[in-house]
JSON list of C-alpha atoms in Angstrom, two decimals:
[
{"chain": "A", "resi": 1, "resn": "GLY", "atom": "CA", "xyz": [259.91, 47.80, 92.96]},
{"chain": "A", "resi": 2, "resn": "PRO", "atom": "CA", "xyz": [260.92, 48.89, 89.52]},
{"chain": "A", "resi": 3, "resn": "PHE", "atom": "CA", "xyz": [262.61, 53.11, 89.06]},
{"chain": "A", "resi": 4, "resn": "THR", "atom": "CA", "xyz": [262.94, 54.43, 85.82]},
{"chain": "A", "resi": 5, "resn": "ASP", "atom": "CA", "xyz": [264.53, 57.81, 85.74]},
{"chain": "A", "resi": 6, "resn": "SER", "atom": "CA", "xyz": [267.21, 59.81, 82.88]},
{"chain": "A", "resi": 7, "resn": "PHE", "atom": "CA", "xyz": [269.89, 62.28, 82.70]},
{"chain": "A", "resi": 8, "resn": "ASP", "atom": "CA", "xyz": [271.27, 65.22, 80.53]},
{"chain": "A", "resi": 9, "resn": "ILE", "atom": "CA", "xyz": [274.90, 65.27, 79.14]},
{"chain": "A", "resi": 10, "resn": "PRO", "atom": "CA", "xyz": [275.37, 68.53, 77.78]},
{"chain": "A", "resi": 11, "resn": "SER", "atom": "CA", "xyz": [278.09, 69.19, 75.38]},
{"chain": "A", "resi": 12, "resn": "ASN", "atom": "CA", "xyz": [279.38, 72.23, 73.33]},
{"chain": "A", "resi": 13, "resn": "ASP", "atom": "CA", "xyz": [278.85, 70.04, 70.28]},
{"chain": "A", "resi": 14, "resn": "PRO", "atom": "CA", "xyz": [277.37, 71.66, 67.83]},
{"chain": "A", "resi": 15, "resn": "GLY", "atom": "CA", "xyz": [274.92, 68.58, 66.16]},
{"chain": "A", "resi": 16, "resn": "MET", "atom": "CA", "xyz": [274.00, 67.17, 69.31]},
{"chain": "A", "resi": 17, "resn": "ALA", "atom": "CA", "xyz": [274.10, 69.76, 72.58]},
{"chain": "A", "resi": 18, "resn": "THR", "atom": "CA", "xyz": [272.47, 67.41, 75.29]},
{"chain": "A", "resi": 19, "resn": "VAL", "atom": "CA", "xyz": [272.21, 64.01, 75.24]},
{"chain": "A", "resi": 20, "resn": "THR", "atom": "CA", "xyz": [269.91, 61.76, 77.54]},
{"chain": "A", "resi": 21, "resn": "VAL", "atom": "CA", "xyz": [270.59, 59.12, 79.05]},
{"chain": "A", "resi": 22, "resn": "SER", "atom": "CA", "xyz": [267.60, 56.50, 80.68]},
{"chain": "A", "resi": 23, "resn": "VAL", "atom": "CA", "xyz": [267.97, 54.13, 82.84]},
{"chain": "A", "resi": 24, "resn": "SER", "atom": "CA", "xyz": [266.16, 51.65, 85.11]},
{"chain": "A", "resi": 25, "resn": "GLY", "atom": "CA", "xyz": [265.97, 48.90, 87.39]},
{"chain": "A", "resi": 26, "resn": "THR", "atom": "CA", "xyz": [264.12, 46.55, 89.56]},
{"chain": "A", "resi": 27, "resn": "GLY", "atom": "CA", "xyz": [264.97, 46.83, 93.45]},
{"chain": "A", "resi": 28, "resn": "THR", "atom": "CA", "xyz": [264.15, 44.57, 95.42]},
{"chain": "A", "resi": 29, "resn": "THR", "atom": "CA", "xyz": [264.07, 43.60, 99.29]},
{"chain": "A", "resi": 30, "resn": "THR", "atom": "CA", "xyz": [267.39, 42.23, 100.75]},
{"chain": "A", "resi": 31, "resn": "PRO", "atom": "CA", "xyz": [266.62, 38.97, 102.32]},
{"chain": "A", "resi": 32, "resn": "VAL", "atom": "CA", "xyz": [265.97, 38.85, 106.60]},
{"chain": "A", "resi": 33, "resn": "PRO", "atom": "CA", "xyz": [265.19, 36.66, 108.92]},
{"chain": "A", "resi": 34, "resn": "THR", "atom": "CA", "xyz": [262.78, 37.27, 111.62]},
{"chain": "A", "resi": 35, "resn": "ILE", "atom": "CA", "xyz": [262.26, 35.14, 114.74]},
{"chain": "A", "resi": 36, "resn": "ALA", "atom": "CA", "xyz": [258.64, 34.99, 116.55]},
{"chain": "A", "resi": 37, "resn": "VAL", "atom": "CA", "xyz": [258.41, 33.04, 119.45]},
{"chain": "A", "resi": 38, "resn": "THR", "atom": "CA", "xyz": [254.88, 31.48, 121.23]},
{"chain": "A", "resi": 39, "resn": "ASP", "atom": "CA", "xyz": [254.49, 29.45, 123.91]},
{"chain": "A", "resi": 40, "resn": "SER", "atom": "CA", "xyz": [251.47, 26.87, 124.85]},
{"chain": "A", "resi": 41, "resn": "VAL", "atom": "CA", "xyz": [250.13, 29.14, 127.74]},
{"chain": "A", "resi": 42, "resn": "ALA", "atom": "CA", "xyz": [247.29, 31.96, 126.49]},
{"chain": "A", "resi": 43, "resn": "PRO", "atom": "CA", "xyz": [248.15, 34.67, 125.53]},
{"chain": "A", "resi": 44, "resn": "ASN", "atom": "CA", "xyz": [250.92, 32.95, 123.58]},
{"chain": "A", "resi": 45, "resn": "ASN", "atom": "CA", "xyz": [252.64, 35.40, 122.65]},
{"chain": "A", "resi": 46, "resn": "ASP", "atom": "CA", "xyz": [253.83, 37.65, 125.51]},
{"chain": "A", "resi": 47, "resn": "LEU", "atom": "CA", "xyz": [257.21, 35.48, 126.31]},
{"chain": "A", "resi": 48, "resn": "SER", "atom": "CA", "xyz": [255.92, 34.54, 129.68]},
{"chain": "A", "resi": 49, "resn": "ILE", "atom": "CA", "xyz": [254.98, 31.19, 130.72]},
{"chain": "A", "resi": 50, "resn": "PRO", "atom": "CA", "xyz": [253.34, 31.13, 133.43]},
{"chain": "A", "resi": 51, "resn": "PHE", "atom": "CA", "xyz": [253.06, 27.93, 135.50]},
{"chain": "A", "resi": 52, "resn": "GLY", "atom": "CA", "xyz": [250.67, 28.64, 138.43]},
{"chain": "A", "resi": 53, "resn": "ASN", "atom": "CA", "xyz": [250.51, 26.82, 141.17]},
{"chain": "A", "resi": 54, "resn": "LEU", "atom": "CA", "xyz": [251.68, 22.75, 141.58]},
{"chain": "A", "resi": 55, "resn": "THR", "atom": "CA", "xyz": [252.54, 20.82, 144.33]},
{"chain": "A", "resi": 56, "resn": "GLU", "atom": "CA", "xyz": [255.64, 19.92, 144.96]},
{"chain": "A", "resi": 57, "resn": "GLY", "atom": "CA", "xyz": [256.82, 16.48, 143.30]},
{"chain": "A", "resi": 58, "resn": "ASN", "atom": "CA", "xyz": [254.83, 17.15, 139.79]},
{"chain": "A", "resi": 59, "resn": "THR", "atom": "CA", "xyz": [255.70, 18.50, 137.12]},
{"chain": "A", "resi": 60, "resn": "SER", "atom": "CA", "xyz": [254.53, 20.24, 134.24]},
{"chain": "A", "resi": 61, "resn": "ASP", "atom": "CA", "xyz": [255.93, 20.61, 130.63]},
{"chain": "A", "resi": 62, "resn": "GLN", "atom": "CA", "xyz": [254.69, 23.82, 128.25]},
{"chain": "A", "resi": 63, "resn": "THR", "atom": "CA", "xyz": [255.79, 23.79, 124.46]},
{"chain": "A", "resi": 64, "resn": "VAL", "atom": "CA", "xyz": [258.07, 26.94, 123.14]},
{"chain": "A", "resi": 65, "resn": "THR", "atom": "CA", "xyz": [257.49, 27.53, 119.01]},
{"chain": "A", "resi": 66, "resn": "ILE", "atom": "CA", "xyz": [260.35, 29.28, 117.29]},
{"chain": "A", "resi": 67, "resn": "THR", "atom": "CA", "xyz": [258.92, 30.54, 113.95]},
{"chain": "A", "resi": 68, "resn": "ASN", "atom": "CA", "xyz": [260.97, 32.23, 111.14]},
{"chain": "A", "resi": 69, "resn": "SER", "atom": "CA", "xyz": [258.25, 34.90, 110.01]},
{"chain": "A", "resi": 70, "resn": "GLY", "atom": "CA", "xyz": [261.29, 36.35, 107.85]},
{"chain": "A", "resi": 71, "resn": "ASN", "atom": "CA", "xyz": [262.59, 35.13, 104.08]},
{"chain": "A", "resi": 72, "resn": "ALA", "atom": "CA", "xyz": [265.73, 34.44, 104.81]},
{"chain": "A", "resi": 73, "resn": "ASN", "atom": "CA", "xyz": [267.07, 31.25, 106.99]},
{"chain": "A", "resi": 74, "resn": "LEU", "atom": "CA", "xyz": [267.22, 31.92, 110.49]},
{"chain": "A", "resi": 75, "resn": "ILE", "atom": "CA", "xyz": [270.11, 30.37, 112.66]},
{"chain": "A", "resi": 76, "resn": "ILE", "atom": "CA", "xyz": [269.59, 29.55, 116.11]},
{"chain": "A", "resi": 77, "resn": "GLY", "atom": "CA", "xyz": [272.04, 29.57, 118.70]},
{"chain": "A", "resi": 78, "resn": "VAL", "atom": "CA", "xyz": [272.50, 27.31, 121.85]},
{"chain": "A", "resi": 79, "resn": "ILE", "atom": "CA", "xyz": [269.43, 28.32, 123.56]},
{"chain": "A", "resi": 80, "resn": "ALA", "atom": "CA", "xyz": [270.00, 29.47, 127.71]},
{"chain": "A", "resi": 81, "resn": "SER", "atom": "CA", "xyz": [273.72, 30.05, 127.05]},
{"chain": "A", "resi": 82, "resn": "ALA", "atom": "CA", "xyz": [274.33, 33.16, 128.10]},
{"chain": "A", "resi": 83, "resn": "ASN", "atom": "CA", "xyz": [271.02, 32.69, 130.38]},
{"chain": "A", "resi": 84, "resn": "PRO", "atom": "CA", "xyz": [270.55, 29.41, 131.85]},
{"chain": "A", "resi": 85, "resn": "LEU", "atom": "CA", "xyz": [267.37, 28.00, 133.52]},
{"chain": "A", "resi": 86, "resn": "ALA", "atom": "CA", "xyz": [267.82, 26.93, 136.67]},
{"chain": "A", "resi": 87, "resn": "ALA", "atom": "CA", "xyz": [265.93, 24.20, 139.46]},
{"chain": "A", "resi": 88, "resn": "PRO", "atom": "CA", "xyz": [262.88, 24.23, 139.63]},
{"chain": "A", "resi": 89, "resn": "PHE", "atom": "CA", "xyz": [262.77, 25.23, 135.43]},
{"chain": "A", "resi": 90, "resn": "SER", "atom": "CA", "xyz": [264.49, 23.33, 132.74]},
{"chain": "A", "resi": 91, "resn": "ILE", "atom": "CA", "xyz": [264.56, 22.39, 129.24]},
{"chain": "A", "resi": 92, "resn": "THR", "atom": "CA", "xyz": [263.70, 18.93, 128.59]},
{"chain": "A", "resi": 93, "resn": "THR", "atom": "CA", "xyz": [263.36, 18.58, 125.07]},
{"chain": "A", "resi": 94, "resn": "ASP", "atom": "CA", "xyz": [265.22, 21.26, 122.30]},
{"chain": "A", "resi": 95, "resn": "ASN", "atom": "CA", "xyz": [264.74, 20.95, 118.93]},
{"chain": "A", "resi": 96, "resn": "CYS", "atom": "CA", "xyz": [266.19, 24.34, 118.36]},
{"chain": "A", "resi": 97, "resn": "SER", "atom": "CA", "xyz": [269.46, 24.94, 119.40]},
{"chain": "A", "resi": 98, "resn": "GLY", "atom": "CA", "xyz": [272.30, 24.94, 116.54]},
{"chain": "A", "resi": 99, "resn": "GLN", "atom": "CA", "xyz": [269.17, 24.95, 113.73]},
{"chain": "A", "resi": 100, "resn": "THR", "atom": "CA", "xyz": [268.80, 26.58, 110.83]},
{"chain": "A", "resi": 101, "resn": "VAL", "atom": "CA", "xyz": [264.73, 27.23, 110.32]},
{"chain": "A", "resi": 102, "resn": "ALA", "atom": "CA", "xyz": [264.20, 28.01, 106.57]},
{"chain": "A", "resi": 103, "resn": "PRO", "atom": "CA", "xyz": [261.44, 30.80, 105.80]},
{"chain": "A", "resi": 104, "resn": "ALA", "atom": "CA", "xyz": [257.87, 30.10, 107.31]},
{"chain": "A", "resi": 105, "resn": "GLY", "atom": "CA", "xyz": [259.38, 26.91, 109.15]},
{"chain": "A", "resi": 106, "resn": "ASN", "atom": "CA", "xyz": [259.29, 26.75, 112.82]},
{"chain": "A", "resi": 107, "resn": "CYS", "atom": "CA", "xyz": [261.19, 24.70, 115.95]},
{"chain": "A", "resi": 108, "resn": "THR", "atom": "CA", "xyz": [259.99, 23.52, 119.48]},
{"chain": "A", "resi": 109, "resn": "LEU", "atom": "CA", "xyz": [261.24, 23.00, 122.59]},
{"chain": "A", "resi": 110, "resn": "THR", "atom": "CA", "xyz": [259.84, 21.54, 126.19]},
{"chain": "A", "resi": 111, "resn": "VAL", "atom": "CA", "xyz": [260.39, 23.46, 129.54]},
{"chain": "A", "resi": 112, "resn": "ARG", "atom": "CA", "xyz": [259.49, 21.45, 132.62]},
{"chain": "A", "resi": 113, "resn": "PHE", "atom": "CA", "xyz": [258.45, 23.17, 136.23]},
{"chain": "A", "resi": 114, "resn": "ALA", "atom": "CA", "xyz": [259.23, 20.59, 138.70]},
{"chain": "A", "resi": 115, "resn": "PRO", "atom": "CA", "xyz": [258.78, 22.29, 141.89]},
{"chain": "A", "resi": 116, "resn": "THR", "atom": "CA", "xyz": [260.47, 20.16, 145.08]},
{"chain": "A", "resi": 117, "resn": "ALA", "atom": "CA", "xyz": [259.30, 23.10, 147.75]},
{"chain": "A", "resi": 118, "resn": "ALA", "atom": "CA", "xyz": [256.46, 25.38, 148.45]},
{"chain": "A", "resi": 119, "resn": "ILE", "atom": "CA", "xyz": [257.97, 28.53, 147.34]},
{"chain": "A", "resi": 120, "resn": "ALA", "atom": "CA", "xyz": [257.40, 30.80, 144.18]},
{"chain": "A", "resi": 121, "resn": "SER", "atom": "CA", "xyz": [260.08, 30.64, 141.96]},
{"chain": "A", "resi": 122, "resn": "SER", "atom": "CA", "xyz": [260.68, 32.64, 138.41]},
{"chain": "A", "resi": 123, "resn": "ASN", "atom": "CA", "xyz": [263.71, 32.67, 135.73]},
{"chain": "A", "resi": 124, "resn": "SER", "atom": "CA", "xyz": [263.95, 33.63, 132.41]},
{"chain": "A", "resi": 125, "resn": "PHE", "atom": "CA", "xyz": [266.38, 32.06, 129.55]},
{"chain": "A", "resi": 126, "resn": "ASP", "atom": "CA", "xyz": [267.49, 33.58, 126.18]},
{"chain": "A", "resi": 127, "resn": "ILE", "atom": "CA", "xyz": [267.09, 32.12, 122.53]},
{"chain": "A", "resi": 128, "resn": "PRO", "atom": "CA", "xyz": [270.27, 33.72, 120.43]},
{"chain": "A", "resi": 129, "resn": "SER", "atom": "CA", "xyz": [269.48, 34.01, 116.58]},
{"chain": "A", "resi": 130, "resn": "ASN", "atom": "CA", "xyz": [270.97, 35.89, 113.52]},
{"chain": "A", "resi": 131, "resn": "ASP", "atom": "CA", "xyz": [267.61, 38.28, 113.32]},
{"chain": "A", "resi": 132, "resn": "SER", "atom": "CA", "xyz": [269.75, 41.47, 113.48]},
{"chain": "A", "resi": 133, "resn": "ALA", "atom": "CA", "xyz": [266.48, 43.44, 114.65]},
{"chain": "A", "resi": 134, "resn": "THR", "atom": "CA", "xyz": [266.41, 40.88, 117.68]},
{"chain": "A", "resi": 135, "resn": "PRO", "atom": "CA", "xyz": [269.39, 38.97, 117.73]},
{"chain": "A", "resi": 136, "resn": "SER", "atom": "CA", "xyz": [268.40, 37.36, 121.44]},
{"chain": "A", "resi": 137, "resn": "VAL", "atom": "CA", "xyz": [264.84, 37.17, 122.83]},
{"chain": "A", "resi": 138, "resn": "THR", "atom": "CA", "xyz": [264.21, 36.51, 126.52]},
{"chain": "A", "resi": 139, "resn": "MET", "atom": "CA", "xyz": [261.49, 33.91, 127.96]},
{"chain": "A", "resi": 140, "resn": "ASN", "atom": "CA", "xyz": [260.20, 34.71, 131.33]},
{"chain": "A", "resi": 141, "resn": "VAL", "atom": "CA", "xyz": [259.26, 31.25, 133.82]},
{"chain": "A", "resi": 142, "resn": "SER", "atom": "CA", "xyz": [257.04, 31.22, 136.50]},
{"chain": "A", "resi": 143, "resn": "GLY", "atom": "CA", "xyz": [255.27, 28.80, 139.04]},
{"chain": "A", "resi": 144, "resn": "THR", "atom": "CA", "xyz": [254.47, 28.44, 142.38]},
{"chain": "A", "resi": 145, "resn": "GLY", "atom": "CA", "xyz": [255.42, 25.24, 144.45]},
{"chain": "A", "resi": 146, "resn": "LEU", "atom": "CA", "xyz": [252.39, 24.33, 147.03]},
{"chain": "A", "resi": 147, "resn": "SER", "atom": "CA", "xyz": [252.86, 21.73, 149.97]},
{"chain": "A", "resi": 148, "resn": "SER", "atom": "CA", "xyz": [252.37, 18.38, 149.33]},
{"chain": "A", "resi": 149, "resn": "ALA", "atom": "CA", "xyz": [251.26, 17.57, 152.85]},
{"chain": "A", "resi": 150, "resn": "THR", "atom": "CA", "xyz": [247.87, 18.91, 152.03]},
{"chain": "A", "resi": 151, "resn": "ASN", "atom": "CA", "xyz": [245.17, 18.63, 149.68]},
{"chain": "A", "resi": 152, "resn": "ASN", "atom": "CA", "xyz": [245.64, 21.84, 147.50]},
{"chain": "A", "resi": 153, "resn": "PRO", "atom": "CA", "xyz": [242.41, 23.62, 145.76]},
{"chain": "A", "resi": 154, "resn": "PRO", "atom": "CA", "xyz": [242.26, 23.62, 142.01]},
{"chain": "A", "resi": 155, "resn": "SER", "atom": "CA", "xyz": [242.91, 27.14, 140.18]},
{"chain": "A", "resi": 156, "resn": "ALA", "atom": "CA", "xyz": [239.85, 29.03, 139.17]},
{"chain": "A", "resi": 157, "resn": "PRO", "atom": "CA", "xyz": [238.67, 29.00, 135.39]},
{"chain": "A", "resi": 158, "resn": "THR", "atom": "CA", "xyz": [239.34, 32.14, 133.42]},
{"chain": "A", "resi": 159, "resn": "LEU", "atom": "CA", "xyz": [237.60, 33.65, 131.01]},
{"chain": "A", "resi": 160, "resn": "VAL", "atom": "CA", "xyz": [238.44, 34.15, 127.86]},
{"chain": "A", "resi": 161, "resn": "SER", "atom": "CA", "xyz": [235.48, 35.17, 125.55]},
{"chain": "A", "resi": 162, "resn": "PRO", "atom": "CA", "xyz": [233.66, 37.35, 125.69]},
{"chain": "A", "resi": 163, "resn": "ALA", "atom": "CA", "xyz": [235.66, 39.74, 127.87]},
{"chain": "A", "resi": 164, "resn": "ASP", "atom": "CA", "xyz": [234.86, 40.20, 131.12]},
{"chain": "A", "resi": 165, "resn": "GLY", "atom": "CA", "xyz": [232.75, 43.43, 130.98]},
{"chain": "A", "resi": 166, "resn": "ALA", "atom": "CA", "xyz": [232.25, 43.63, 127.62]},
{"chain": "A", "resi": 167, "resn": "THR", "atom": "CA", "xyz": [229.72, 45.02, 125.66]},
{"chain": "A", "resi": 168, "resn": "GLY", "atom": "CA", "xyz": [227.11, 44.29, 122.76]},
{"chain": "A", "resi": 169, "resn": "VAL", "atom": "CA", "xyz": [227.54, 41.13, 123.16]},
{"chain": "A", "resi": 170, "resn": "GLY", "atom": "CA", "xyz": [224.81, 39.32, 121.01]},
{"chain": "A", "resi": 171, "resn": "THR", "atom": "CA", "xyz": [221.68, 37.49, 122.30]},
{"chain": "A", "resi": 172, "resn": "THR", "atom": "CA", "xyz": [223.35, 33.95, 121.72]},
{"chain": "A", "resi": 173, "resn": "ALA", "atom": "CA", "xyz": [227.24, 34.01, 123.19]},
{"chain": "A", "resi": 174, "resn": "THR", "atom": "CA", "xyz": [229.27, 31.37, 123.67]},
{"chain": "A", "resi": 175, "resn": "LEU", "atom": "CA", "xyz": [231.32, 31.47, 126.52]},
{"chain": "A", "resi": 176, "resn": "GLN", "atom": "CA", "xyz": [235.14, 30.01, 126.31]},
{"chain": "A", "resi": 177, "resn": "TRP", "atom": "CA", "xyz": [237.43, 29.82, 129.16]},
{"chain": "A", "resi": 178, "resn": "ASN", "atom": "CA", "xyz": [240.66, 28.37, 130.13]},
{"chain": "A", "resi": 179, "resn": "LYS", "atom": "CA", "xyz": [240.31, 25.07, 132.47]},
{"chain": "A", "resi": 180, "resn": "SER", "atom": "CA", "xyz": [241.04, 24.64, 135.51]},
{"chain": "A", "resi": 181, "resn": "THR", "atom": "CA", "xyz": [243.99, 23.02, 136.74]},
{"chain": "A", "resi": 182, "resn": "ASP", "atom": "CA", "xyz": [244.82, 20.61, 139.58]},
{"chain": "A", "resi": 183, "resn": "PRO", "atom": "CA", "xyz": [247.97, 21.63, 141.31]},
{"chain": "A", "resi": 184, "resn": "ASP", "atom": "CA", "xyz": [248.15, 17.81, 142.81]},
{"chain": "A", "resi": 185, "resn": "ASN", "atom": "CA", "xyz": [247.12, 16.83, 139.37]},
{"chain": "A", "resi": 186, "resn": "ASP", "atom": "CA", "xyz": [243.89, 15.54, 140.85]},
{"chain": "A", "resi": 187, "resn": "PRO", "atom": "CA", "xyz": [241.15, 14.91, 138.26]},
{"chain": "A", "resi": 188, "resn": "LEU", "atom": "CA", "xyz": [239.01, 17.49, 137.60]},
{"chain": "A", "resi": 189, "resn": "LYS", "atom": "CA", "xyz": [235.14, 17.27, 136.87]},
{"chain": "A", "resi": 190, "resn": "TYR", "atom": "CA", "xyz": [232.73, 20.01, 135.29]}
]
């Protein structure tokens, strides 16, 4: 913002013993990039992608969005270079590595879970950038492979709104939930 001030220069000049000098200027913020990472699984800003249960032989894809919420260009390094993903996880589409994202801009990448065995798996990968406050963001991924020898049950739907145990809910309430998913990719009907 704007700043003004003044200072005095005293001297032994009998005609002008003190001279006052006024100064002013306007300060501006230094432009900085700010990385924000979200994904397609609620809550979408927890830096975690829980794929849930999936029958071996099937695949599930989730989208990761990288947004520049700062006021300078965000330069993204090579994603998963320092901490690569290993099977059963992979990055199938990467529109972000090596890209420059303008302020308020974004880019996306797709993370895949493709279990080949009935086992719980977890991993993480890094997203490096020139954000000096957060030079590397770590995304965690997890999922459980289920046996294809049996028909596996779908997940239970999860309540989103109103919150479980919420009080003060009006007499007309709108219920929202995340739908069930079937690990065998069987169609679900409600």
